[in-house]
PDB file of C-alpha atoms in Angstrom:
ATOM      1  CA  MET A   1      -0.041  -0.007  -0.006  1.00 52.00           C
ATOM      2  CA  THR A   2       1.130   3.600  -0.700  1.00 52.00           C
ATOM      3  CA  GLU A   3       0.341   6.964   0.892  1.00 51.00           C
ATOM      4  CA  THR A   4      -2.295   8.909  -0.923  1.00 48.00           C
ATOM      5  CA  THR A   5      -4.833  11.659  -0.519  1.00 52.00           C
ATOM      6  CA  GLN A   6      -8.007  10.937   1.408  1.00 44.00           C
ATOM      7  CA  THR A   7     -11.095  10.529  -0.612  1.00 58.00           C
ATOM      8  CA  ALA A   8     -13.453   8.265   1.106  1.00 79.00           C
ATOM      9  CA  THR A   9     -15.159   8.610   4.336  1.00 85.00           C
ATOM     10  CA  HIS A  10     -16.747   5.996   6.857  1.00 91.00           C
ATOM     11  CA  GLY A  11     -19.616   5.397   9.141  1.00 93.00           C
ATOM     12  CA  VAL A  12     -17.620   5.131  12.403  1.00 96.00           C
ATOM     13  CA  GLN A  13     -18.531   7.747  15.127  1.00 97.00           C
ATOM     14  CA  LEU A  14     -16.273   9.028  17.687  1.00 97.00           C
ATOM     15  CA  THR A  15     -17.919  10.503  20.886  1.00 96.00           C
ATOM     16  CA  ASP A  16     -17.021  13.811  22.264  1.00 96.00           C
ATOM     17  CA  VAL A  17     -15.497  12.089  25.199  1.00 96.00           C
ATOM     18  CA  ALA A  18     -13.348   9.917  22.964  1.00 96.00           C
ATOM     19  CA  ALA A  19     -12.230  12.460  20.818  1.00 96.00           C
ATOM     20  CA  ALA A  20     -11.150  14.643  23.822  1.00 95.00           C
ATOM     21  CA  LYS A  21      -9.134  11.667  25.167  1.00 95.00           C
ATOM     22  CA  VAL A  22      -7.441  11.119  21.797  1.00 95.00           C
ATOM     23  CA  HIS A  23      -6.525  14.827  21.690  1.00 94.00           C
ATOM     24  CA  SER A  24      -5.057  14.693  25.206  1.00 94.00           C
ATOM     25  CA  LEU A  25      -3.023  11.547  24.427  1.00 94.00           C
ATOM     26  CA  LEU A  26      -1.731  13.316  21.179  1.00 93.00           C
ATOM     27  CA  GLU A  27      -0.835  16.397  23.348  1.00 93.00           C
ATOM     28  CA  GLN A  28       1.050  14.310  25.686  1.00 93.00           C
ATOM     29  CA  GLU A  29       3.112  12.693  22.950  1.00 89.00           C
ATOM     30  CA  GLY A  30       3.670  16.142  21.450  1.00 91.00           C
ATOM     31  CA  ARG A  31       2.555  15.081  17.897  1.00 88.00           C
ATOM     32  CA  ASP A  32      -0.063  16.690  15.850  1.00 86.00           C
ATOM     33  CA  ASP A  33       0.642  14.417  12.754  1.00 91.00           C
ATOM     34  CA  LEU A  34      -0.997  11.256  14.104  1.00 95.00           C
ATOM     35  CA  ARG A  35      -4.474   9.876  13.498  1.00 95.00           C
ATOM     36  CA  LEU A  36      -6.517   7.311  15.109  1.00 96.00           C
ATOM     37  CA  ARG A  37      -6.577   4.260  13.084  1.00 97.00           C
ATOM     38  CA  VAL A  38      -9.356   1.692  13.713  1.00 96.00           C
ATOM     39  CA  ALA A  39      -9.188  -1.727  12.003  1.00 94.00           C
ATOM     40  CA  VAL A  40     -10.553  -5.289  12.139  1.00 91.00           C
ATOM     41  CA  GLN A  41      -8.176  -8.245  12.056  1.00 87.00           C
ATOM     42  CA  PRO A  42      -8.662 -11.955  12.221  1.00 83.00           C
ATOM     43  CA  GLY A  43      -8.158 -13.350  15.739  1.00 74.00           C
ATOM     44  CA  GLY A  44      -9.412 -13.526  19.173  1.00 61.00           C
ATOM     45  CA  CYS A  45     -11.830 -16.214  20.539  1.00 61.00           C
ATOM     46  CA  SER A  46     -14.719 -14.925  18.455  1.00 59.00           C
ATOM     47  CA  GLY A  47     -13.029 -14.553  15.074  1.00 75.00           C
ATOM     48  CA  LEU A  48     -12.176 -10.970  14.620  1.00 82.00           C
ATOM     49  CA  ILE A  49     -10.476  -8.382  16.904  1.00 85.00           C
ATOM     50  CA  TYR A  50     -10.301  -4.566  16.864  1.00 88.00           C
ATOM     51  CA  GLN A  51      -7.248  -2.535  16.704  1.00 93.00           C
ATOM     52  CA  LEU A  52      -6.965   0.969  17.650  1.00 94.00           C
ATOM     53  CA  TYR A  53      -3.652   2.688  17.470  1.00 95.00           C
ATOM     54  CA  PHE A  54      -2.119   5.907  16.385  1.00 96.00           C
ATOM     55  CA  ASP A  55      -0.679   6.074  12.723  1.00 96.00           C
ATOM     56  CA  GLU A  56       1.007   8.891  10.787  1.00 95.00           C
ATOM     57  CA  ARG A  57       0.044   7.463   7.330  1.00 93.00           C
ATOM     58  CA  ILE A  58      -2.927   7.686   5.080  1.00 92.00           C
ATOM     59  CA  LEU A  59      -2.707   4.452   2.945  1.00 92.00           C
ATOM     60  CA  ASP A  60      -4.425   3.723  -0.507  1.00 91.00           C
ATOM     61  CA  GLY A  61      -8.065   2.924  -0.023  1.00 92.00           C
ATOM     62  CA  ASP A  62      -8.265   4.362   3.524  1.00 95.00           C
ATOM     63  CA  ALA A  63     -11.504   6.153   4.731  1.00 96.00           C
ATOM     64  CA  VAL A  64     -10.983   9.346   6.786  1.00 95.00           C
ATOM     65  CA  LYS A  65     -13.410  11.291   8.949  1.00 95.00           C
ATOM     66  CA  ASP A  66     -12.566  14.278  11.123  1.00 95.00           C
ATOM     67  CA  PHE A  67     -13.947  14.740  14.705  1.00 95.00           C
ATOM     68  CA  GLY A  68     -13.087  18.284  15.834  1.00 91.00           C
ATOM     69  CA  GLY A  69      -9.474  18.009  14.832  1.00 91.00           C
ATOM     70  CA  VAL A  70      -9.039  14.269  15.504  1.00 94.00           C
ATOM     71  CA  GLU A  71      -8.871  12.274  12.388  1.00 95.00           C
ATOM     72  CA  VAL A  72     -10.225   8.533  12.375  1.00 96.00           C
ATOM     73  CA  VAL A  73      -8.764   6.440   9.715  1.00 97.00           C
ATOM     74  CA  VAL A  74     -10.341   3.040   8.637  1.00 96.00           C
ATOM     75  CA  ASP A  75      -8.713   0.741   6.099  1.00 95.00           C
ATOM     76  CA  ARG A  76     -10.906  -0.281   3.008  1.00 94.00           C
ATOM     77  CA  MET A  77     -11.101  -3.949   4.328  1.00 93.00           C
ATOM     78  CA  SER A  78     -12.393  -2.787   7.843  1.00 94.00           C
ATOM     79  CA  VAL A  79     -15.027  -0.359   6.551  1.00 95.00           C
ATOM     80  CA  PRO A  80     -17.939  -2.844   6.110  1.00 93.00           C
ATOM     81  CA  TYR A  81     -17.282  -4.356   9.536  1.00 92.00           C
ATOM     82  CA  LEU A  82     -17.231  -1.015  11.370  1.00 95.00           C
ATOM     83  CA  GLU A  83     -20.174   0.836   9.604  1.00 95.00           C
ATOM     84  CA  GLY A  84     -22.339   2.395  12.279  1.00 95.00           C
ATOM     85  CA  ALA A  85     -19.927   1.610  15.133  1.00 95.00           C
ATOM     86  CA  THR A  86     -19.386   4.090  17.882  1.00 96.00           C
ATOM     87  CA  ILE A  87     -16.065   4.633  19.686  1.00 96.00           C
ATOM     88  CA  ASP A  88     -16.327   5.829  23.200  1.00 96.00           C
ATOM     89  CA  PHE A  89     -13.883   6.221  26.151  1.00 96.00           C
ATOM     90  CA  ALA A  90     -14.863   5.030  29.675  1.00 93.00           C
ATOM     91  CA  ASP A  91     -13.152   6.347  32.785  1.00 89.00           C
ATOM     92  CA  THR A  92     -14.894   4.954  35.812  1.00 89.00           C
ATOM     93  CA  ILE A  93     -13.802   3.004  38.760  1.00 88.00           C
ATOM     94  CA  GLU A  94     -14.769  -0.285  37.076  1.00 88.00           C
ATOM     95  CA  LYS A  95     -13.361   0.306  33.556  1.00 85.00           C
ATOM     96  CA  GLN A  96     -10.934   2.646  31.714  1.00 90.00           C
ATOM     97  CA  GLY A  97     -10.419   2.631  28.130  1.00 93.00           C
ATOM     98  CA  PHE A  98     -11.695   2.927  24.644  1.00 93.00           C
ATOM     99  CA  THR A  99     -14.940   0.969  23.949  1.00 90.00           C
ATOM    100  CA  ILE A 100     -16.366  -0.003  20.617  1.00 91.00           C
ATOM    101  CA  ASP A 101     -20.317  -0.395  20.076  1.00 91.00           C
ATOM    102  CA  ASN A 102     -20.538  -2.084  16.971  1.00 89.00           C
ATOM    103  CA  PRO A 103     -24.079  -2.979  15.643  1.00 90.00           C
ATOM    104  CA  ASN A 104     -22.448  -5.332  13.051  1.00 82.00           C
ATOM    105  CA  ALA A 105     -21.212  -7.715  15.733  1.00 78.00           C
ATOM    106  CA  GLY A 106     -23.508 -10.763  15.854  1.00 68.00           C
ATOM    107  CA  SER A 107     -21.769 -12.095  18.918  1.00 54.00           C
ATOM    108  CA  SER A 108     -18.643 -11.184  21.145  1.00 54.00           C
ATOM    109  CA  CYS A 109     -16.423 -12.822  23.628  1.00 50.00           C
ATOM    110  CA  ALA A 110     -16.782 -12.218  27.327  1.00 48.00           C
ATOM    111  CA  CYS A 111     -13.881  -9.898  27.398  1.00 50.00           C
ATOM    112  CA  GLY A 112     -15.275  -7.737  24.631  1.00 50.00           C
ATOM    113  CA  GLY A 113     -12.137  -7.619  22.515  1.00 52.00           C
ATOM    114  CA  SER A 114     -13.383  -9.914  19.783  1.00 47.00           C
ATOM    115  CA  PHE A 115     -16.543 -10.312  17.725  1.00 50.00           C
ATOM    116  CA  SER A 116     -18.017 -12.356  14.803  1.00 45.00           C
TER     117      SER A 116
END
């Protein structure tokens, strides 16, 4: 894959809380050239796992959407699996971290890290 200009968009939503957390993490890193990449990969106990990580690249076929200065990038193969998904951030005594509510997930494992 090669770097290219962004043309496509996707149906993933990023809540205001999650966008603020991503922005905060990027400020801590001192980087303004990174985007939040969301992908689906084979693996996990239910068949597919989510990947969320910072990436400086835009690759051929990537779909990009901006949420108040936070770009969320989804690769071409992951777009159909993530259509309509919402990424949020929880910070409670019981749970801290990013969560993905995906209407395309028919079932998920007990830990919530994989789906089918």
